[in-house]
mmCIF file of C-alpha atoms in Angstrom:
data_model
loop_
_atom_site.group_PDB
_atom_site.id
_atom_site.type_symbol
_atom_site.label_atom_id
_atom_site.label_comp_id
_atom_site.label_asym_id
_atom_site.label_seq_id
_atom_site.Cartn_x
_atom_site.Cartn_y
_atom_site.Cartn_z
ATOM 1 C CA MET A 1 29.315 111.247 -68.360
ATOM 2 C CA LYS A 2 25.953 110.222 -69.795
ATOM 3 C CA GLY A 3 25.752 110.000 -73.558
ATOM 4 C CA MET A 4 23.533 111.465 -76.261
ATOM 5 C CA THR A 5 22.883 109.829 -79.612
ATOM 6 C CA ILE A 6 21.726 111.990 -82.505
ATOM 7 C CA VAL A 7 19.765 109.772 -84.882
ATOM 8 C CA ILE A 8 19.351 111.293 -88.337
ATOM 9 C CA CYS A 9 16.542 109.722 -90.350
ATOM 10 C CA ASN A 10 16.971 110.243 -94.068
ATOM 11 C CA TYR A 11 15.034 109.523 -97.218
ATOM 12 C CA ASN A 12 16.157 111.102 -100.502
ATOM 13 C CA TYR A 13 17.475 114.315 -98.934
ATOM 14 C CA GLU A 14 20.894 114.348 -100.567
ATOM 15 C CA GLN A 15 20.635 118.136 -100.928
ATOM 16 C CA PHE A 16 20.588 118.692 -97.160
ATOM 17 C CA LEU A 17 21.940 115.504 -95.612
ATOM 18 C CA ALA A 18 25.592 116.576 -95.282
ATOM 19 C CA GLU A 19 24.575 119.810 -93.537
ATOM 20 C CA ALA A 20 22.515 117.855 -91.017
ATOM 21 C CA ILE A 21 25.352 115.391 -90.361
ATOM 22 C CA ASP A 22 27.921 118.180 -90.059
ATOM 23 C CA SER A 23 25.759 120.003 -87.522
ATOM 24 C CA ALA A 24 25.510 116.822 -85.451
ATOM 25 C CA LEU A 25 29.234 116.125 -85.599
ATOM 26 C CA ALA A 26 29.988 119.743 -84.625
ATOM 27 C CA GLN A 27 28.345 119.403 -81.195
ATOM 28 C CA ASP A 28 30.748 120.189 -78.354
ATOM 29 C CA TYR A 29 29.267 117.704 -75.903
ATOM 30 C CA ILE A 30 32.005 115.072 -75.814
ATOM 31 C CA ASN A 31 29.873 111.969 -75.384
ATOM 32 C CA THR A 32 27.758 112.517 -78.501
ATOM 33 C CA ARG A 33 27.278 109.780 -81.063
ATOM 34 C CA VAL A 34 25.799 110.189 -84.527
ATOM 35 C CA VAL A 35 23.731 107.491 -86.208
ATOM 36 C CA VAL A 36 22.339 107.994 -89.710
ATOM 37 C CA ILE A 37 19.528 105.750 -90.912
ATOM 38 C CA ASP A 38 18.815 105.748 -94.623
ATOM 39 C CA ASP A 39 15.298 104.554 -95.367
ATOM 40 C CA GLY A 40 15.899 103.147 -98.835
ATOM 41 C CA SER A 41 16.937 106.351 -100.627
ATOM 42 C CA VAL A 42 17.392 106.182 -104.388
ATOM 43 C CA ASP A 43 19.473 109.374 -104.665
ATOM 44 C CA SER A 44 23.126 109.900 -103.659
ATOM 45 C CA SER A 45 22.494 109.687 -99.908
ATOM 46 C CA ARG A 46 24.412 106.431 -99.510
ATOM 47 C CA ALA A 47 27.580 107.876 -101.055
ATOM 48 C CA ILE A 48 27.320 110.951 -98.814
ATOM 49 C CA MET A 49 27.001 108.781 -95.708
ATOM 50 C CA GLU A 50 29.861 106.510 -96.698
ATOM 51 C CA GLY A 51 32.062 109.569 -97.144
ATOM 52 C CA TYR A 52 31.973 110.145 -93.366
ATOM 53 C CA GLY A 53 33.524 106.759 -92.676
ATOM 54 C CA THR A 54 33.638 105.815 -89.001
ATOM 55 C CA ARG A 55 32.717 109.326 -87.824
ATOM 56 C CA ILE A 56 29.105 108.195 -88.009
ATOM 57 C CA LYS A 57 27.302 104.894 -87.715
ATOM 58 C CA SER A 58 25.505 104.297 -91.002
ATOM 59 C CA ILE A 59 22.459 102.055 -91.201
ATOM 60 C CA PHE A 60 20.877 101.231 -94.552
ATOM 61 C CA LYS A 61 17.411 99.701 -94.707
ATOM 62 C CA ASP A 62 14.652 99.085 -97.201
ATOM 63 C CA ASN A 63 12.082 101.840 -97.439
ATOM 64 C CA GLY A 64 9.531 101.468 -94.674
ATOM 65 C CA GLY A 65 8.692 105.014 -93.626
ATOM 66 C CA GLN A 66 9.574 107.237 -90.687
ATOM 67 C CA VAL A 67 7.973 104.999 -88.071
ATOM 68 C CA SER A 68 10.175 102.085 -89.085
ATOM 69 C CA ALA A 69 13.255 104.352 -89.015
ATOM 70 C CA TYR A 70 12.441 105.534 -85.474
ATOM 71 C CA ASN A 71 11.837 101.968 -84.328
ATOM 72 C CA LEU A 72 15.182 100.832 -85.727
ATOM 73 C CA GLY A 73 16.974 103.945 -84.508
ATOM 74 C CA LEU A 74 15.791 103.543 -80.933
ATOM 75 C CA GLU A 75 16.753 99.884 -81.028
ATOM 76 C CA SER A 76 20.311 100.818 -82.065
ATOM 77 C CA VAL A 77 20.830 103.517 -79.408
ATOM 78 C CA LYS A 78 23.215 102.597 -76.583
ATOM 79 C CA THR A 79 23.161 105.932 -74.716
ATOM 80 C CA ASP A 80 20.767 107.247 -72.078
ATOM 81 C CA TYR A 81 19.405 110.002 -74.303
ATOM 82 C CA VAL A 82 18.455 110.392 -77.953
ATOM 83 C CA LEU A 83 17.602 113.227 -80.338
ATOM 84 C CA PHE A 84 15.959 112.425 -83.671
ATOM 85 C CA LEU A 85 17.149 114.956 -86.255
ATOM 86 C CA ASP A 86 15.369 115.192 -89.595
ATOM 87 C CA SER A 87 17.876 115.053 -92.430
ATOM 88 C CA ASP A 88 16.857 118.462 -93.810
ATOM 89 C CA ASP A 89 17.177 120.199 -90.420
ATOM 90 C CA VAL A 90 20.231 121.356 -88.459
ATOM 91 C CA LEU A 91 21.396 121.729 -84.883
ATOM 92 C CA TYR A 92 23.226 124.835 -83.751
ATOM 93 C CA PRO A 93 26.621 124.482 -81.994
ATOM 94 C CA GLY A 94 26.179 123.774 -78.304
ATOM 95 C CA ALA A 95 22.631 122.462 -78.631
ATOM 96 C CA VAL A 96 23.370 119.064 -77.091
ATOM 97 C CA THR A 97 25.285 120.639 -74.205
ATOM 98 C CA GLU A 98 22.282 122.801 -73.280
ATOM 99 C CA VAL A 99 19.928 119.867 -73.586
ATOM 100 C CA MET A 100 22.099 117.643 -71.397
ATOM 101 C CA LEU A 101 22.279 120.335 -68.719
ATOM 102 C CA ARG A 102 18.479 120.204 -68.525
ATOM 103 C CA PHE A 103 18.468 116.434 -68.254
ATOM 104 C CA GLU A 104 21.095 116.566 -65.501
ATOM 105 C CA ARG A 105 19.226 119.195 -63.494
ATOM 106 C CA SER A 106 15.827 117.505 -63.471
ATOM 107 C CA ASP A 107 14.178 114.149 -63.889
ATOM 108 C CA VAL A 108 12.322 114.619 -67.188
ATOM 109 C CA ALA A 109 11.337 112.378 -70.081
ATOM 110 C CA LYS A 110 11.802 115.046 -72.739
ATOM 111 C CA VAL A 111 13.668 118.304 -73.295
ATOM 112 C CA GLN A 112 12.356 120.490 -76.097
ATOM 113 C CA PHE A 113 13.684 123.687 -77.666
ATOM 114 C CA ARG A 114 12.668 126.217 -80.283
ATOM 115 C CA LEU A 115 13.668 125.863 -83.909
ATOM 116 C CA ASP A 116 14.255 128.742 -86.307
ATOM 117 C CA VAL A 117 12.428 128.230 -89.588
ATOM 118 C CA ILE A 118 15.031 128.229 -92.372
ATOM 119 C CA ASP A 119 14.677 128.138 -96.132
ATOM 120 C CA GLU A 120 16.310 125.943 -98.765
ATOM 121 C CA LEU A 121 19.505 128.009 -98.548
ATOM 122 C CA SER A 122 19.611 127.739 -94.733
ATOM 123 C CA ARG A 123 18.647 131.386 -94.289
ATOM 124 C CA CYS A 124 16.554 132.242 -91.240
ATOM 125 C CA THR A 125 13.088 133.441 -92.199
ATOM 126 C CA GLY A 126 12.531 135.357 -88.970
ATOM 127 C CA VAL A 127 9.952 132.816 -87.819
ATOM 128 C CA TYR A 128 10.409 130.159 -85.162
ATOM 129 C CA VAL A 129 8.389 127.231 -83.822
ATOM 130 C CA PRO A 130 6.696 126.715 -81.455
ATOM 131 C CA HIS A 131 5.453 130.144 -80.415
ATOM 132 C CA SER A 132 4.780 129.001 -76.868
ATOM 133 C CA GLY A 133 6.305 126.397 -74.609
ATOM 134 C CA ILE A 134 5.431 124.465 -71.506
ATOM 135 C CA ASP A 135 7.373 123.036 -68.575
ATOM 136 C CA GLY A 136 6.435 120.266 -66.212
ATOM 137 C CA ASP A 137 3.866 117.489 -66.197
ATOM 138 C CA CYS A 138 1.830 117.449 -69.424
ATOM 139 C CA ARG A 139 0.177 114.117 -68.677
ATOM 140 C CA LYS A 140 -2.965 115.686 -67.208
ATOM 141 C CA LEU A 141 -3.356 117.833 -70.311
ATOM 142 C CA LEU A 142 -3.127 114.778 -72.559
ATOM 143 C CA LEU A 143 -5.633 112.921 -70.398
ATOM 144 C CA ASP A 144 -7.989 115.852 -71.049
ATOM 145 C CA GLY A 145 -7.249 115.565 -74.776
ATOM 146 C CA TRP A 146 -5.031 118.640 -75.200
ATOM 147 C CA LEU A 147 -1.894 118.325 -77.328
ATOM 148 C CA TYR A 148 0.671 120.532 -75.624
ATOM 149 C CA PRO A 149 2.872 123.032 -77.587
ATOM 150 C CA SER A 150 5.896 121.231 -79.001
ATOM 151 C CA PRO A 151 8.456 121.856 -81.734
ATOM 152 C CA PRO A 152 8.641 119.498 -84.701
ATOM 153 C CA ALA A 153 10.767 116.338 -84.511
ATOM 154 C CA SER A 154 14.239 117.922 -84.508
ATOM 155 C CA GLY A 155 13.485 120.144 -81.513
ATOM 156 C CA ASN A 156 13.047 117.273 -79.070
ATOM 157 C CA ALA A 157 15.452 115.114 -77.084
ATOM 158 C CA TYR A 158 14.313 112.136 -75.054
ATOM 159 C CA CYS A 159 15.226 109.867 -72.211
ATOM 160 C CA VAL A 160 15.653 106.533 -74.000
ATOM 161 C CA SER A 161 14.057 104.542 -71.182
ATOM 162 C CA ALA A 162 10.919 106.709 -71.476
ATOM 163 C CA LEU A 163 10.642 106.270 -75.250
ATOM 164 C CA LYS A 164 11.067 102.516 -74.966
ATOM 165 C CA LYS A 165 7.810 102.416 -73.014
ATOM 166 C CA ILE A 166 6.087 103.732 -76.165
ATOM 167 C CA PHE A 167 8.183 102.279 -78.977
ATOM 168 C CA PRO A 168 8.265 100.236 -81.104
ATOM 169 C CA VAL A 169 5.205 101.719 -82.783
ATOM 170 C CA PRO A 170 3.218 99.435 -85.112
ATOM 171 C CA GLU A 171 4.396 99.695 -88.719
ATOM 172 C CA THR A 172 1.275 99.493 -90.840
ATOM 173 C CA GLY A 173 0.392 100.762 -94.286
ATOM 174 C CA MET A 174 -1.585 103.634 -92.765
ATOM 175 C CA ASN A 175 1.045 104.385 -90.145
ATOM 176 C CA ARG A 176 4.322 104.883 -92.012
ATOM 177 C CA TYR A 177 4.891 108.487 -90.984
ATOM 178 C CA GLY A 178 4.431 110.753 -87.988
ATOM 179 C CA ALA A 179 6.819 108.891 -85.695
ATOM 180 C CA ASP A 180 7.578 112.162 -83.926
ATOM 181 C CA PHE A 181 3.893 112.397 -82.917
ATOM 182 C CA TYR A 182 4.229 109.214 -80.855
ATOM 183 C CA ALA A 183 7.566 110.313 -79.396
ATOM 184 C CA ILE A 184 6.444 113.844 -78.494
ATOM 185 C CA TYR A 185 3.150 112.944 -76.845
ATOM 186 C CA GLY A 186 4.012 109.420 -75.753
ATOM 187 C CA ALA A 187 7.050 110.580 -73.769
ATOM 188 C CA ALA A 188 4.887 113.118 -71.922
ATOM 189 C CA LEU A 189 2.671 110.266 -70.720
ATOM 190 C CA VAL A 190 5.735 108.737 -69.074
ATOM 191 C CA GLY A 191 7.448 111.781 -67.535
ATOM 192 C CA ALA A 192 7.726 115.556 -67.364
ATOM 193 C CA VAL A 193 8.777 117.942 -70.146
ATOM 194 C CA SER A 194 11.439 120.665 -69.910
ATOM 195 C CA ASN A 195 11.290 123.576 -72.330
ATOM 196 C CA ILE A 196 14.286 125.672 -73.472
ATOM 197 C CA PRO A 197 12.806 128.990 -74.661
ATOM 198 C CA ARG A 198 15.373 129.777 -77.331
ATOM 199 C CA SER A 199 16.343 128.395 -80.713
ATOM 200 C CA LEU A 200 18.931 125.616 -80.756
ATOM 201 C CA GLY A 201 18.418 124.497 -84.334
ATOM 202 C CA GLY A 202 16.898 125.172 -87.717
ATOM 203 C CA TYR A 203 13.707 123.667 -89.154
ATOM 204 C CA ARG A 204 13.751 123.714 -92.929
ATOM 205 C CA VAL A 205 10.656 124.568 -94.928
ATOM 206 C CA ALA A 206 10.851 124.075 -98.671
ATOM 207 C CA HIS A 207 9.582 126.889 -100.885
ATOM 208 C CA GLY A 208 6.429 125.037 -101.861
ATOM 209 C CA ASN A 209 5.517 124.313 -98.258
ATOM 210 C CA ALA A 210 6.117 127.924 -97.287
ATOM 211 C CA GLN A 211 2.884 128.777 -99.063
ATOM 212 C CA GLY A 212 0.866 126.104 -97.310
ATOM 213 C CA VAL A 213 -1.062 125.917 -94.082
ATOM 214 C CA SER A 214 1.527 124.396 -91.809
ATOM 215 C CA PHE A 215 5.222 123.839 -91.302
ATOM 216 C CA ALA A 216 4.882 120.055 -91.504
ATOM 217 C CA ASN A 217 7.033 118.957 -94.422
ATOM 218 C CA SER A 218 5.796 115.394 -94.156
ATOM 219 C CA ASP A 219 2.081 116.102 -94.432
ATOM 220 C CA GLN A 220 0.134 117.753 -97.197
ATOM 221 C CA THR A 221 -2.575 120.156 -96.064
ATOM 222 C CA ASP A 222 -5.418 117.874 -97.092
ATOM 223 C CA LYS A 223 -3.863 114.786 -95.494
ATOM 224 C CA ALA A 224 -2.564 116.204 -92.214
ATOM 225 C CA PRO A 225 -5.889 116.353 -90.291
ATOM 226 C CA LYS A 226 -6.788 112.746 -91.129
ATOM 227 C CA ALA A 227 -3.253 111.609 -90.322
ATOM 228 C CA PHE A 228 -3.344 113.275 -86.896
ATOM 229 C CA THR A 229 -6.655 111.607 -86.097
ATOM 230 C CA SER A 230 -5.277 108.208 -87.093
ATOM 231 C CA ARG A 231 -2.147 108.738 -84.981
ATOM 232 C CA TRP A 232 -4.208 109.678 -81.950
ATOM 233 C CA VAL A 233 -6.119 106.407 -82.284
ATOM 234 C CA THR A 234 -2.834 104.488 -82.397
ATOM 235 C CA LEU A 235 -1.406 106.416 -79.440
ATOM 236 C CA ARG A 236 -4.548 105.625 -77.435
ATOM 237 C CA GLU A 237 -4.043 101.929 -78.142
ATOM 238 C CA ILE A 238 -0.363 102.082 -77.151
ATOM 239 C CA ALA A 239 -1.079 104.064 -73.980
ATOM 240 C CA LEU A 240 -3.767 101.627 -72.862
ATOM 241 C CA ARG A 241 -1.827 98.476 -73.695
ATOM 242 C CA ARG A 242 1.613 99.473 -72.417
ATOM 243 C CA LEU A 243 0.925 102.102 -69.760
ATOM 244 C CA GLY A 244 -2.576 101.231 -68.610
ATOM 245 C CA THR A 245 -3.546 104.827 -69.435
ATOM 246 C CA GLN A 246 -6.911 105.686 -70.972
ATOM 247 C CA LEU A 247 -6.758 108.677 -73.333
ATOM 248 C CA PRO A 248 -10.025 110.277 -74.485
ATOM 249 C CA PRO A 249 -11.470 109.369 -77.900
ATOM 250 C CA ASN A 250 -10.847 112.864 -79.295
ATOM 251 C CA PHE A 251 -8.087 115.440 -78.931
ATOM 252 C CA HIS A 252 -7.913 119.231 -79.068
ATOM 253 C CA ASP A 253 -5.196 121.038 -80.979
ATOM 254 C CA PHE A 254 -5.303 124.407 -82.716
ATOM 255 C CA ALA A 255 -2.676 123.409 -85.291
ATOM 256 C CA HIS A 256 -4.896 120.500 -86.283
ATOM 257 C CA GLU A 257 -8.081 122.563 -86.426
ATOM 258 C CA LYS A 258 -6.523 125.385 -88.426
ATOM 259 C CA ALA A 259 -5.739 122.864 -91.179
ATOM 260 C CA TYR A 260 -9.479 122.222 -91.483
ATOM 261 C CA PHE A 261 -10.101 125.959 -91.226
ATOM 262 C CA TRP A 262 -7.681 126.612 -94.097
ATOM 263 C CA SER A 263 -9.053 123.897 -96.359
ATOM 264 C CA SER A 264 -12.642 125.001 -95.691
ATOM 265 C CA VAL A 265 -12.463 128.764 -96.133
ATOM 266 C CA TYR A 266 -9.275 129.825 -97.922
ATOM 267 C CA GLN A 267 -10.136 131.330 -101.320
ATOM 268 C CA ALA A 268 -13.678 130.012 -100.882
ATOM 269 C CA PRO A 269 -16.878 131.891 -101.847
ATOM 270 C CA LEU A 270 -18.405 134.036 -99.118
ATOM 271 C CA SER A 271 -21.377 131.669 -98.798
ATOM 272 C CA THR A 272 -19.014 128.758 -98.117
ATOM 273 C CA ARG A 273 -17.200 130.727 -95.424
ATOM 274 C CA TRP A 274 -20.474 131.565 -93.684
ATOM 275 C CA HIS A 275 -21.543 127.948 -93.930
ATOM 276 C CA TRP A 276 -18.316 126.929 -92.182
ATOM 277 C CA LEU A 277 -18.971 129.420 -89.370
ATOM 278 C CA LEU A 278 -22.549 128.305 -88.787
ATOM 279 C CA ARG A 279 -22.088 124.562 -89.218
ATOM 280 C CA ASP A 280 -18.460 123.473 -88.850
ATOM 281 C CA SER A 281 -16.585 125.947 -86.664
ATOM 282 C CA HIS A 282 -17.240 124.473 -83.200
ATOM 283 C CA ALA A 283 -14.008 122.498 -82.800
ATOM 284 C CA TYR A 284 -11.901 125.338 -84.245
ATOM 285 C CA LEU A 285 -13.426 127.910 -81.898
ATOM 286 C CA HIS A 286 -13.098 125.549 -78.924
ATOM 287 C CA THR A 287 -9.325 125.225 -79.441
ATOM 288 C CA ILE A 288 -9.129 129.009 -79.227
ATOM 289 C CA VAL A 289 -11.548 129.844 -76.409
ATOM 290 C CA ALA A 290 -10.674 126.882 -74.149
ATOM 291 C CA ASN A 291 -6.979 126.725 -75.051
ATOM 292 C CA PRO A 292 -5.067 126.198 -71.780
ATOM 293 C CA PHE A 293 -1.781 127.445 -73.262
ATOM 294 C CA TRP A 294 -2.909 130.847 -74.591
ATOM 295 C CA SER A 295 -3.316 134.203 -72.912
ATOM 296 C CA LEU A 296 -6.630 136.047 -73.072
ATOM 297 C CA LYS A 297 -5.016 138.577 -75.400
ATOM 298 C CA LYS A 298 -3.988 135.887 -77.870
ATOM 299 C CA LYS A 299 -7.423 134.292 -77.779
ATOM 300 C CA ILE A 300 -9.172 137.579 -78.500
ATOM 301 C CA GLY A 301 -6.701 138.449 -81.260
ATOM 302 C CA THR A 302 -7.129 135.074 -82.971
ATOM 303 C CA LEU A 303 -10.931 135.314 -82.768
ATOM 304 C CA MET A 304 -10.847 138.790 -84.308
ATOM 305 C CA LEU A 305 -8.560 137.658 -87.119
ATOM 306 C CA SER A 306 -10.737 134.616 -87.718
ATOM 307 C CA SER A 307 -13.798 136.812 -88.065
ATOM 308 C CA LEU A 308 -12.142 138.571 -90.999
ATOM 309 C CA CYS A 309 -12.612 135.433 -93.079
ATOM 310 C CA LEU A 310 -16.241 136.579 -93.357
ATOM 311 C CA VAL A 311 -15.335 139.901 -94.980
ATOM 312 C CA PRO A 312 -16.834 140.060 -98.501
ATOM 313 C CA TYR A 313 -13.557 141.488 -99.900
ATOM 314 C CA SER A 314 -11.571 138.297 -100.553
ATOM 315 C CA PRO A 315 -8.013 139.762 -100.451
ATOM 316 C CA ILE A 316 -8.585 140.812 -96.834
ATOM 317 C CA ALA A 317 -10.248 137.520 -95.917
ATOM 318 C CA ASN A 318 -7.515 135.406 -97.501
ATOM 319 C CA TYR A 319 -4.748 137.488 -95.936
ATOM 320 C CA ALA A 320 -6.290 136.993 -92.483
ATOM 321 C CA ILE A 321 -6.507 133.235 -93.030
ATOM 322 C CA ARG A 322 -2.863 133.079 -94.145
ATOM 323 C CA TYR A 323 -1.810 135.206 -91.183
ATOM 324 C CA ILE A 324 -3.437 132.742 -88.804
ATOM 325 C CA CYS A 325 -2.354 129.545 -90.504
ATOM 326 C CA ASN A 326 1.206 130.170 -91.654
ATOM 327 C CA PRO A 327 3.419 133.198 -91.028
ATOM 328 C CA LEU A 328 5.579 132.298 -94.030
ATOM 329 C CA ALA A 329 2.599 132.624 -96.363
ATOM 330 C CA ARG A 330 1.417 136.027 -95.117
ATOM 331 C CA HIS A 331 2.887 137.992 -97.989
ATOM 332 C CA ARG A 332 1.746 135.712 -100.764
ATOM 333 C CA ALA A 333 -0.084 137.552 -103.463
ATOM 334 C CA ASP A 334 -3.592 136.318 -104.323
#
């Protein structure tokens, strides 16, 4: 029986760490190992990890960021497959079993599954990510610059041999975080992707982030677009050097563009919103109109909602922007 290692990367998440570890240990797939990497936490994480004794493999390191934790985690894995679980997220019972069935049925580099968005008390919000999925070879899409629909870190499991063609990722001052970006899109350059269209885990969004533009706990709204651009540059370098694959200079991704959209027009004066439309909206509109993953109905609906940002009555405009950018923020009062 092939094995799965769940690697939990933790930094100062004592509030949620035990729940993440418990969800990993509760998996019914017999050959499942649990490794917890603490990235220099200064809270009570160490004591929590030590309380599990030999039920988990604990690794303690100096703080170096998520990229360094992924690099070390992949180096420590002895199984054929790995799942990187964020320490504030959870896996549902049976998740690993379903994932392993997919790996056994087909030769893929990555299996992905939906995640329910949960709050600080682990209650489901009624929202899940991603809203669409894709099966098969995503390499051609990446070569055309399109980032395919994928869940956040905890919703992905990988063939270790595929990831080792991408990792280790350079650990630089500007590249401490976003390790899941390299895993998600790097793995798809190596092999096919299999999508499980139902939720097998929970993705936690803190209250403060629930009001923001995206579900990315690791990136602030104003930093996320620049971070994605920097990561794409690094992925291009890795793909060329290790795979002999030439990725285009720029990428297309609606999640990325809506962060710019949000920061440019949300709660902005009407003149600023019109300026965005006339001068800065090309990339945003392109990721809607040319999006290879969306139906015509979704494209038209998103364009119509986007046009409401030009309504002079700001409550309507801001509601439309929130509706597009983050379902959890739709009911926020202005």
